[in-house]
PDB file of C-alpha atoms and ligand atoms in Angstrom:
ATOM      1  CA  MET A  17      56.709 -31.543  63.379  1.00 49.00           C
ATOM      2  CA  PRO A  18      56.281 -28.132  61.758  1.00 52.00           C
ATOM      3  CA  ASP A  19      53.416 -25.970  63.009  1.00 53.00           C
ATOM      4  CA  ARG A  20      51.041 -26.086  59.986  1.00 63.00           C
ATOM      5  CA  THR A  21      48.521 -23.777  61.659  1.00 72.00           C
ATOM      6  CA  ARG A  22      50.547 -20.818  60.395  1.00 80.00           C
ATOM      7  CA  PRO A  23      51.740 -20.004  56.853  1.00 92.00           C
ATOM      8  CA  LEU A  24      55.037 -21.524  55.779  1.00 97.00           C
ATOM      9  CA  HIS A  25      58.317 -19.680  56.083  1.00 98.00           C
ATOM     10  CA  VAL A  26      60.934 -20.543  53.448  1.00 98.00           C
ATOM     11  CA  ALA A  27      64.417 -19.018  53.690  1.00 98.00           C
ATOM     12  CA  CYS A  28      66.975 -19.178  50.860  1.00 98.00           C
ATOM     13  CA  ILE A  29      70.754 -18.929  50.763  1.00 98.00           C
ATOM     14  CA  MET A  30      71.081 -17.964  47.114  1.00 98.00           C
ATOM     15  CA  ASP A  31      74.471 -19.444  46.279  1.00 98.00           C
ATOM     16  CA  GLY A  32      76.103 -20.211  42.924  1.00 98.00           C
ATOM     17  CA  ASN A  33      75.550 -17.097  40.824  1.00 98.00           C
ATOM     18  CA  GLY A  34      79.276 -16.900  40.069  1.00 97.00           C
ATOM     19  CA  ARG A  35      79.502 -20.559  39.043  1.00 98.00           C
ATOM     20  CA  TRP A  36      76.363 -20.246  36.901  1.00 98.00           C
ATOM     21  CA  ALA A  37      78.054 -17.416  35.009  1.00 98.00           C
ATOM     22  CA  GLY A  38      81.464 -19.131  34.874  1.00 98.00           C
ATOM     23  CA  ARG A  39      79.989 -22.204  33.184  1.00 98.00           C
ATOM     24  CA  ARG A  40      78.652 -19.932  30.446  1.00 98.00           C
ATOM     25  CA  GLY A  41      81.887 -17.992  30.028  1.00 98.00           C
ATOM     26  CA  LEU A  42      80.212 -14.879  31.462  1.00 98.00           C
ATOM     27  CA  PRO A  43      81.497 -12.492  34.136  1.00 97.00           C
ATOM     28  CA  ARG A  44      80.403 -13.232  37.715  1.00 97.00           C
ATOM     29  CA  THR A  45      78.333 -10.059  37.746  1.00 98.00           C
ATOM     30  CA  ASP A  46      76.086 -11.503  35.008  1.00 98.00           C
ATOM     31  CA  GLY A  47      75.387 -14.398  37.371  1.00 98.00           C
ATOM     32  CA  HIS A  48      74.240 -11.990  40.065  1.00 98.00           C
ATOM     33  CA  THR A  49      72.067 -10.150  37.547  1.00 98.00           C
ATOM     34  CA  GLU A  50      70.421 -13.459  36.590  1.00 98.00           C
ATOM     35  CA  GLY A  51      70.131 -14.287  40.314  1.00 98.00           C
ATOM     36  CA  GLU A  52      68.104 -11.137  40.894  1.00 98.00           C
ATOM     37  CA  GLU A  53      65.869 -11.970  37.909  1.00 98.00           C
ATOM     38  CA  ASN A  54      65.364 -15.447  39.297  1.00 98.00           C
ATOM     39  CA  LEU A  55      64.398 -14.069  42.676  1.00 98.00           C
ATOM     40  CA  ALA A  56      61.697 -11.988  40.973  1.00 98.00           C
ATOM     41  CA  ARG A  57      60.472 -15.190  39.228  1.00 98.00           C
ATOM     42  CA  LEU A  58      60.555 -17.181  42.449  1.00 98.00           C
ATOM     43  CA  VAL A  59      58.543 -14.568  44.328  1.00 98.00           C
ATOM     44  CA  ARG A  60      55.710 -15.135  41.818  1.00 98.00           C
ATOM     45  CA  VAL A  61      55.927 -18.912  42.280  1.00 98.00           C
ATOM     46  CA  ALA A  62      56.044 -18.618  46.076  1.00 98.00           C
ATOM     47  CA  VAL A  63      52.902 -16.463  46.052  1.00 98.00           C
ATOM     48  CA  ARG A  64      51.131 -19.127  43.956  1.00 97.00           C
ATOM     49  CA  ARG A  65      52.223 -21.804  46.465  1.00 96.00           C
ATOM     50  CA  ASP A  66      50.648 -19.753  49.269  1.00 96.00           C
ATOM     51  CA  ILE A  67      53.905 -19.334  51.161  1.00 98.00           C
ATOM     52  CA  GLY A  68      53.557 -16.843  54.010  1.00 98.00           C
ATOM     53  CA  HIS A  69      57.152 -15.705  54.348  1.00 98.00           C
ATOM     54  CA  LEU A  70      60.024 -15.856  51.888  1.00 98.00           C
ATOM     55  CA  THR A  71      63.333 -14.661  53.328  1.00 98.00           C
ATOM     56  CA  VAL A  72      66.443 -14.372  51.166  1.00 98.00           C
ATOM     57  CA  PHE A  73      70.111 -13.814  51.964  1.00 98.00           C
ATOM     58  CA  GLY A  74      70.934 -10.914  49.664  1.00 97.00           C
ATOM     59  CA  PHE A  75      74.170  -9.689  51.212  1.00 97.00           C
ATOM     60  CA  SER A  76      76.005 -10.876  54.300  1.00 97.00           C
ATOM     61  CA  THR A  77      78.221  -9.020  56.749  1.00 95.00           C
ATOM     62  CA  GLU A  78      81.088 -11.010  55.161  1.00 94.00           C
ATOM     63  CA  ASN A  79      80.232 -10.084  51.546  1.00 96.00           C
ATOM     64  CA  TRP A  80      81.821  -6.608  51.923  1.00 97.00           C
ATOM     65  CA  ARG A  81      85.187  -8.365  51.477  1.00 96.00           C
ATOM     66  CA  ARG A  82      84.425  -9.191  47.830  1.00 96.00           C
ATOM     67  CA  PRO A  83      86.109  -7.120  45.087  1.00 96.00           C
ATOM     68  CA  ARG A  84      84.764  -3.544  44.986  1.00 96.00           C
ATOM     69  CA  PRO A  85      83.246  -3.771  41.471  1.00 97.00           C
ATOM     70  CA  GLU A  86      81.356  -6.950  42.428  1.00 97.00           C
ATOM     71  CA  VAL A  87      80.066  -5.352  45.650  1.00 98.00           C
ATOM     72  CA  ARG A  88      78.961  -2.287  43.694  1.00 97.00           C
ATOM     73  CA  HIS A  89      77.129  -4.509  41.199  1.00 98.00           C
ATOM     74  CA  ILE A  90      75.334  -6.478  43.923  1.00 98.00           C
ATOM     75  CA  LEU A  91      74.342  -3.231  45.671  1.00 98.00           C
ATOM     76  CA  GLY A  92      72.893  -1.976  42.390  1.00 98.00           C
ATOM     77  CA  LEU A  93      70.868  -5.182  42.113  1.00 98.00           C
ATOM     78  CA  HIS A  94      69.438  -4.574  45.557  1.00 98.00           C
ATOM     79  CA  GLU A  95      68.416  -1.104  44.458  1.00 97.00           C
ATOM     80  CA  LYS A  96      66.737  -2.768  41.442  1.00 97.00           C
ATOM     81  CA  LEU A  97      64.988  -5.382  43.606  1.00 98.00           C
ATOM     82  CA  PHE A  98      63.730  -2.815  46.105  1.00 97.00           C
ATOM     83  CA  GLY A  99      62.516  -0.784  43.133  1.00 97.00           C
ATOM     84  CA  ARG A 100      60.172  -3.555  41.944  1.00 97.00           C
ATOM     85  CA  VAL A 101      57.338  -1.966  43.877  1.00 97.00           C
ATOM     86  CA  ALA A 102      54.744  -2.160  41.071  1.00 97.00           C
ATOM     87  CA  GLU A 103      55.316  -5.925  40.706  1.00 97.00           C
ATOM     88  CA  LEU A 104      55.207  -6.471  44.463  1.00 98.00           C
ATOM     89  CA  ASN A 105      52.012  -4.471  44.801  1.00 98.00           C
ATOM     90  CA  GLU A 106      50.420  -6.425  41.949  1.00 98.00           C
ATOM     91  CA  LEU A 107      51.288  -9.629  43.879  1.00 98.00           C
ATOM     92  CA  ASP A 108      50.190  -8.125  47.246  1.00 98.00           C
ATOM     93  CA  VAL A 109      53.701  -8.809  48.609  1.00 98.00           C
ATOM     94  CA  ARG A 110      55.009  -6.774  51.545  1.00 98.00           C
ATOM     95  CA  ILE A 111      58.736  -6.214  51.667  1.00 98.00           C
ATOM     96  CA  GLN A 112      60.869  -6.166  54.802  1.00 98.00           C
ATOM     97  CA  TRP A 113      64.570  -5.849  55.438  1.00 98.00           C
ATOM     98  CA  ILE A 114      66.686  -7.614  58.035  1.00 98.00           C
ATOM     99  CA  GLY A 115      70.243  -6.588  58.841  1.00 98.00           C
ATOM    100  CA  ARG A 116      72.529  -4.491  61.006  1.00 96.00           C
ATOM    101  CA  PRO A 117      70.683  -1.317  62.003  1.00 96.00           C
ATOM    102  CA  PHE A 118      71.861   1.571  59.824  1.00 96.00           C
ATOM    103  CA  ASP A 119      72.939   3.559  62.892  1.00 94.00           C
ATOM    104  CA  SER A 120      75.011   0.770  64.462  1.00 92.00           C
ATOM    105  CA  PRO A 121      78.787   1.461  64.525  1.00 90.00           C
ATOM    106  CA  GLU A 122      79.668  -1.492  62.246  1.00 89.00           C
ATOM    107  CA  ALA A 123      76.876  -0.942  59.686  1.00 89.00           C
ATOM    108  CA  LYS A 124      78.077  -0.355  56.140  1.00 91.00           C
ATOM    109  CA  THR A 125      74.920   0.090  54.053  1.00 94.00           C
ATOM    110  CA  PRO A 126      75.332   3.109  51.751  1.00 95.00           C
ATOM    111  CA  ARG A 127      72.733   5.842  51.861  1.00 95.00           C
ATOM    112  CA  TYR A 128      71.239   5.070  48.418  1.00 96.00           C
ATOM    113  CA  VAL A 129      70.548   1.465  49.436  1.00 97.00           C
ATOM    114  CA  GLN A 130      69.097   2.659  52.757  1.00 97.00           C
ATOM    115  CA  ARG A 131      66.765   4.959  50.799  1.00 97.00           C
ATOM    116  CA  ALA A 132      65.737   2.177  48.398  1.00 97.00           C
ATOM    117  CA  ILE A 133      64.992  -0.131  51.325  1.00 98.00           C
ATOM    118  CA  GLY A 134      62.981   2.526  53.178  1.00 98.00           C
ATOM    119  CA  LYS A 135      60.962   3.410  50.080  1.00 98.00           C
ATOM    120  CA  ALA A 136      60.151  -0.221  49.225  1.00 98.00           C
ATOM    121  CA  ILE A 137      59.032  -0.907  52.778  1.00 98.00           C
ATOM    122  CA  ALA A 138      56.799   2.185  52.818  1.00 98.00           C
ATOM    123  CA  ASP A 139      55.377   1.587  49.321  1.00 98.00           C
ATOM    124  CA  THR A 140      54.382  -2.028  50.050  1.00 98.00           C
ATOM    125  CA  ALA A 141      53.394  -1.564  53.704  1.00 98.00           C
ATOM    126  CA  SER A 142      49.663  -2.051  53.174  1.00 98.00           C
ATOM    127  CA  ASN A 143      50.009  -5.346  51.259  1.00 98.00           C
ATOM    128  CA  THR A 144      48.591  -8.303  53.145  1.00 98.00           C
ATOM    129  CA  GLY A 145      49.883 -11.300  51.171  1.00 98.00           C
ATOM    130  CA  MET A 146      53.312 -12.921  51.291  1.00 98.00           C
ATOM    131  CA  VAL A 147      56.079 -11.149  53.210  1.00 98.00           C
ATOM    132  CA  LEU A 148      59.400 -10.966  51.350  1.00 98.00           C
ATOM    133  CA  THR A 149      62.254 -10.291  53.759  1.00 98.00           C
ATOM    134  CA  VAL A 150      65.600  -9.369  52.259  1.00 98.00           C
ATOM    135  CA  ALA A 151      68.663  -9.873  54.441  1.00 98.00           C
ATOM    136  CA  PHE A 152      71.171  -7.158  53.604  1.00 98.00           C
ATOM    137  CA  ASP A 153      74.326  -6.495  55.667  1.00 97.00           C
ATOM    138  CA  TYR A 154      73.041  -9.384  57.761  1.00 98.00           C
ATOM    139  CA  GLY A 155      74.872 -11.853  59.970  1.00 97.00           C
ATOM    140  CA  GLY A 156      73.232 -14.218  62.438  1.00 98.00           C
ATOM    141  CA  ARG A 157      75.978 -13.873  65.029  1.00 97.00           C
ATOM    142  CA  SER A 158      75.834 -10.065  65.020  1.00 96.00           C
ATOM    143  CA  GLU A 159      72.063 -10.289  65.412  1.00 98.00           C
ATOM    144  CA  LEU A 160      72.381 -12.666  68.368  1.00 98.00           C
ATOM    145  CA  VAL A 161      75.062 -10.589  70.093  1.00 97.00           C
ATOM    146  CA  ALA A 162      72.877  -7.472  69.790  1.00 97.00           C
ATOM    147  CA  ALA A 163      69.748  -9.332  70.973  1.00 98.00           C
ATOM    148  CA  THR A 164      71.551 -10.897  73.916  1.00 98.00           C
ATOM    149  CA  GLU A 165      73.011  -7.539  74.949  1.00 97.00           C
ATOM    150  CA  LYS A 166      69.526  -5.989  74.906  1.00 97.00           C
ATOM    151  CA  ALA A 167      68.081  -8.973  76.786  1.00 97.00           C
ATOM    152  CA  ARG A 168      70.800  -8.658  79.429  1.00 97.00           C
ATOM    153  CA  ARG A 169      69.750  -5.069  80.085  1.00 96.00           C
ATOM    154  CA  SER A 170      66.031  -6.009  80.305  1.00 94.00           C
ATOM    155  CA  SER A 171      64.321  -6.666  83.620  1.00 93.00           C
ATOM    156  CA  GLY A 172      63.939 -10.420  83.093  1.00 94.00           C
ATOM    157  CA  GLY A 173      67.544 -10.963  81.959  1.00 95.00           C
ATOM    158  CA  VAL A 174      68.776 -13.350  79.262  1.00 97.00           C
ATOM    159  CA  THR A 175      66.072 -15.905  78.453  1.00 97.00           C
ATOM    160  CA  PRO A 176      65.075 -17.447  75.102  1.00 97.00           C
ATOM    161  CA  GLU A 177      61.944 -15.276  75.136  1.00 97.00           C
ATOM    162  CA  ALA A 178      63.965 -12.117  75.758  1.00 97.00           C
ATOM    163  CA  ILE A 179      66.398 -12.970  72.944  1.00 98.00           C
ATOM    164  CA  SER A 180      63.497 -13.660  70.546  1.00 98.00           C
ATOM    165  CA  ALA A 181      61.889 -10.356  71.511  1.00 98.00           C
ATOM    166  CA  ASN A 182      65.111  -8.453  70.772  1.00 98.00           C
ATOM    167  CA  LEU A 183      66.004  -9.905  67.362  1.00 98.00           C
ATOM    168  CA  TYR A 184      66.189  -7.457  64.442  1.00 98.00           C
ATOM    169  CA  LEU A 185      62.663  -8.508  63.367  1.00 98.00           C
ATOM    170  CA  PRO A 186      60.974 -10.037  66.425  1.00 98.00           C
ATOM    171  CA  ASP A 187      57.824 -10.860  64.419  1.00 97.00           C
ATOM    172  CA  LEU A 188      59.638 -12.932  61.799  1.00 98.00           C
ATOM    173  CA  PRO A 189      58.279 -16.460  62.387  1.00 97.00           C
ATOM    174  CA  PRO A 190      60.487 -19.554  62.728  1.00 97.00           C
ATOM    175  CA  VAL A 191      61.878 -20.859  59.435  1.00 98.00           C
ATOM    176  CA  ASP A 192      60.220 -24.082  58.250  1.00 98.00           C
ATOM    177  CA  VAL A 193      62.532 -24.840  55.324  1.00 98.00           C
ATOM    178  CA  LEU A 194      66.015 -23.492  54.764  1.00 98.00           C
ATOM    179  CA  VAL A 195      67.208 -23.797  51.161  1.00 98.00           C
ATOM    180  CA  ARG A 196      70.854 -23.746  50.126  1.00 98.00           C
ATOM    181  CA  THR A 197      71.648 -23.908  46.444  1.00 98.00           C
ATOM    182  CA  SER A 198      74.740 -24.850  44.445  1.00 97.00           C
ATOM    183  CA  GLY A 199      75.927 -27.927  46.285  1.00 97.00           C
ATOM    184  CA  GLU A 200      77.226 -26.214  49.433  1.00 93.00           C
ATOM    185  CA  HIS A 201      76.149 -27.862  52.687  1.00 96.00           C
ATOM    186  CA  ARG A 202      76.580 -24.953  55.086  1.00 95.00           C
ATOM    187  CA  VAL A 203      74.321 -22.588  57.000  1.00 96.00           C
ATOM    188  CA  SER A 204      76.708 -19.624  56.624  1.00 96.00           C
ATOM    189  CA  ASN A 205      75.563 -17.477  59.558  1.00 98.00           C
ATOM    190  CA  PHE A 206      72.000 -17.131  58.214  1.00 98.00           C
ATOM    191  CA  LEU A 207      69.028 -16.840  60.610  1.00 98.00           C
ATOM    192  CA  LEU A 208      70.803 -18.942  63.266  1.00 98.00           C
ATOM    193  CA  TRP A 209      68.075 -18.408  65.858  1.00 98.00           C
ATOM    194  CA  GLN A 210      65.038 -18.424  63.552  1.00 98.00           C
ATOM    195  CA  ALA A 211      66.142 -21.575  61.662  1.00 98.00           C
ATOM    196  CA  ALA A 212      66.970 -23.610  64.770  1.00 98.00           C
ATOM    197  CA  GLY A 213      64.268 -26.189  63.947  1.00 97.00           C
ATOM    198  CA  ALA A 214      64.162 -25.852  60.165  1.00 98.00           C
ATOM    199  CA  ALA A 215      64.296 -28.677  57.654  1.00 98.00           C
ATOM    200  CA  ILE A 216      67.170 -28.056  55.239  1.00 98.00           C
ATOM    201  CA  TYR A 217      66.937 -28.531  51.490  1.00 98.00           C
ATOM    202  CA  PHE A 218      70.281 -28.753  49.731  1.00 98.00           C
ATOM    203  CA  THR A 219      70.370 -28.770  45.956  1.00 98.00           C
ATOM    204  CA  ASP A 220      73.137 -28.792  43.358  1.00 98.00           C
ATOM    205  CA  ALA A 221      71.216 -26.284  41.242  1.00 98.00           C
ATOM    206  CA  PRO A 222      72.850 -22.850  41.244  1.00 98.00           C
ATOM    207  CA  TRP A 223      70.550 -20.038  42.396  1.00 98.00           C
ATOM    208  CA  PRO A 224      69.675 -18.755  38.878  1.00 98.00           C
ATOM    209  CA  ASP A 225      68.256 -22.264  38.115  1.00 98.00           C
ATOM    210  CA  PHE A 226      66.266 -22.620  41.361  1.00 98.00           C
ATOM    211  CA  ASP A 227      62.733 -22.794  39.943  1.00 98.00           C
ATOM    212  CA  GLY A 228      59.231 -23.859  40.956  1.00 98.00           C
ATOM    213  CA  ASP A 229      60.053 -27.579  40.705  1.00 98.00           C
ATOM    214  CA  GLU A 230      63.003 -27.072  43.047  1.00 98.00           C
ATOM    215  CA  LEU A 231      60.799 -25.123  45.464  1.00 98.00           C
ATOM    216  CA  ASP A 232      58.253 -27.940  45.410  1.00 98.00           C
ATOM    217  CA  ARG A 233      60.964 -30.465  46.311  1.00 98.00           C
ATOM    218  CA  ALA A 234      61.999 -28.242  49.228  1.00 98.00           C
ATOM    219  CA  LEU A 235      58.370 -27.998  50.365  1.00 97.00           C
ATOM    220  CA  GLU A 236      58.070 -31.808  50.337  1.00 96.00           C
ATOM    221  CA  LEU A 237      60.330 -31.764  53.408  1.00 97.00           C
ATOM    222  CA  VAL A 238      57.519 -30.188  55.418  1.00 95.00           C
ATOM    223  CA  GLY A 239      54.769 -32.339  53.949  1.00 80.00           C
TER     224      GLY A 239
HETATM  225  C1  LIG B 328      76.122 -16.057  45.922  1.00 75.54           C
HETATM  226  O1  LIG B 328      76.659 -16.257  44.674  1.00 75.54           O
HETATM  227  C2  LIG B 328      75.179 -14.988  46.060  1.00 75.54           C
HETATM  228  C3  LIG B 328      75.398 -13.799  46.735  1.00 75.54           C
HETATM  229  C4  LIG B 328      76.696 -13.267  47.125  1.00 75.54           C
HETATM  230  C5  LIG B 328      74.273 -12.993  47.144  1.00 75.54           C
HETATM  231  C6  LIG B 328      73.804 -12.051  46.093  1.00 75.54           C
HETATM  232  C7  LIG B 328      72.576 -12.557  45.504  1.00 75.54           C
HETATM  233  C8  LIG B 328      72.075 -12.029  44.416  1.00 75.54           C
HETATM  234  C9  LIG B 328      72.732 -10.908  43.705  1.00 75.54           C
HETATM  235  C10 LIG B 328      70.832 -12.578  43.879  1.00 75.54           C
HETATM  236  C11 LIG B 328      69.827 -11.479  43.826  1.00 75.54           C
HETATM  237  C12 LIG B 328      69.348 -11.111  45.113  1.00 75.54           C
HETATM  238  C13 LIG B 328      69.103  -9.856  45.565  1.00 75.54           C
HETATM  239  C14 LIG B 328      68.524  -9.740  46.916  1.00 75.54           C
HETATM  240  C15 LIG B 328      69.365  -8.627  44.787  1.00 75.54           C
HETATM  241  P1  LIG B 328      78.226 -16.487  44.640  1.00 75.54           P
HETATM  242  O2  LIG B 328      78.866 -15.261  44.095  1.00 75.54           O
HETATM  243  O3  LIG B 328      78.713 -16.847  46.008  1.00 75.54           O
HETATM  244  O4  LIG B 328      78.356 -17.679  43.669  1.00 75.54           O
HETATM  245  P2  LIG B 328      79.590 -18.692  43.613  1.00 75.54           P
HETATM  246  O5  LIG B 328      79.651 -19.384  44.944  1.00 75.54           O
HETATM  247  O6  LIG B 328      79.231 -19.603  42.486  1.00 75.54           O
HETATM  248  O7  LIG B 328      80.826 -17.868  43.349  1.00 75.54           O
END
């Protein structure tokens, strides 16, 4: 049973932006643009539902392989999202980022996105309501390899506690509900450790159509 003594943690794999656009005869990038708008809408709904943590998969370690113009567009949308500081402050939402540390050898996050992330974190740091965590240049396996390596070098060695303590964001609570949109039934290297006990809500709705009613159906899984 989920631990209902703490606020709920919902994590979303926001799939289907490209298909949403394709069905309308629009370029894939328009689907991503609408996906970012929908995330802004969903943040408002999640705050109203008293969700404690909303974590979203914005860009994976694998997404760099997409065509350059699409990558550039998605990066620009992250800059836009991290720039929504006034909205986040109005909602008392604190923003966090999870991903490969910028100084790690494999990290690929360009400087302007690093700056946008740093500024959003600083400008929302004193908010005490919902925590919005954006996964950017994130992969669960990379996170676990890094955490295990650090645990191995620690005095107590590799234990579940030591791995938890060495994750990118050790204070991120376990995921209660993992959402995957657009009819795909895969976990796709997202929060592998944190979502070990999560209920999973699969829906055929593409991410731009994932609304409050969809969120409520996902929340039904945890009563
Ligand atoms: C999947 O759609 C979504 C992504 C690759 C992640 C990007 C998400 C957004 C741009 C939404 C806004 C979020 C942020 C954090 C700015 P897809 O291209 O895989 O869709 P498809 O499977 O239909 O092709």
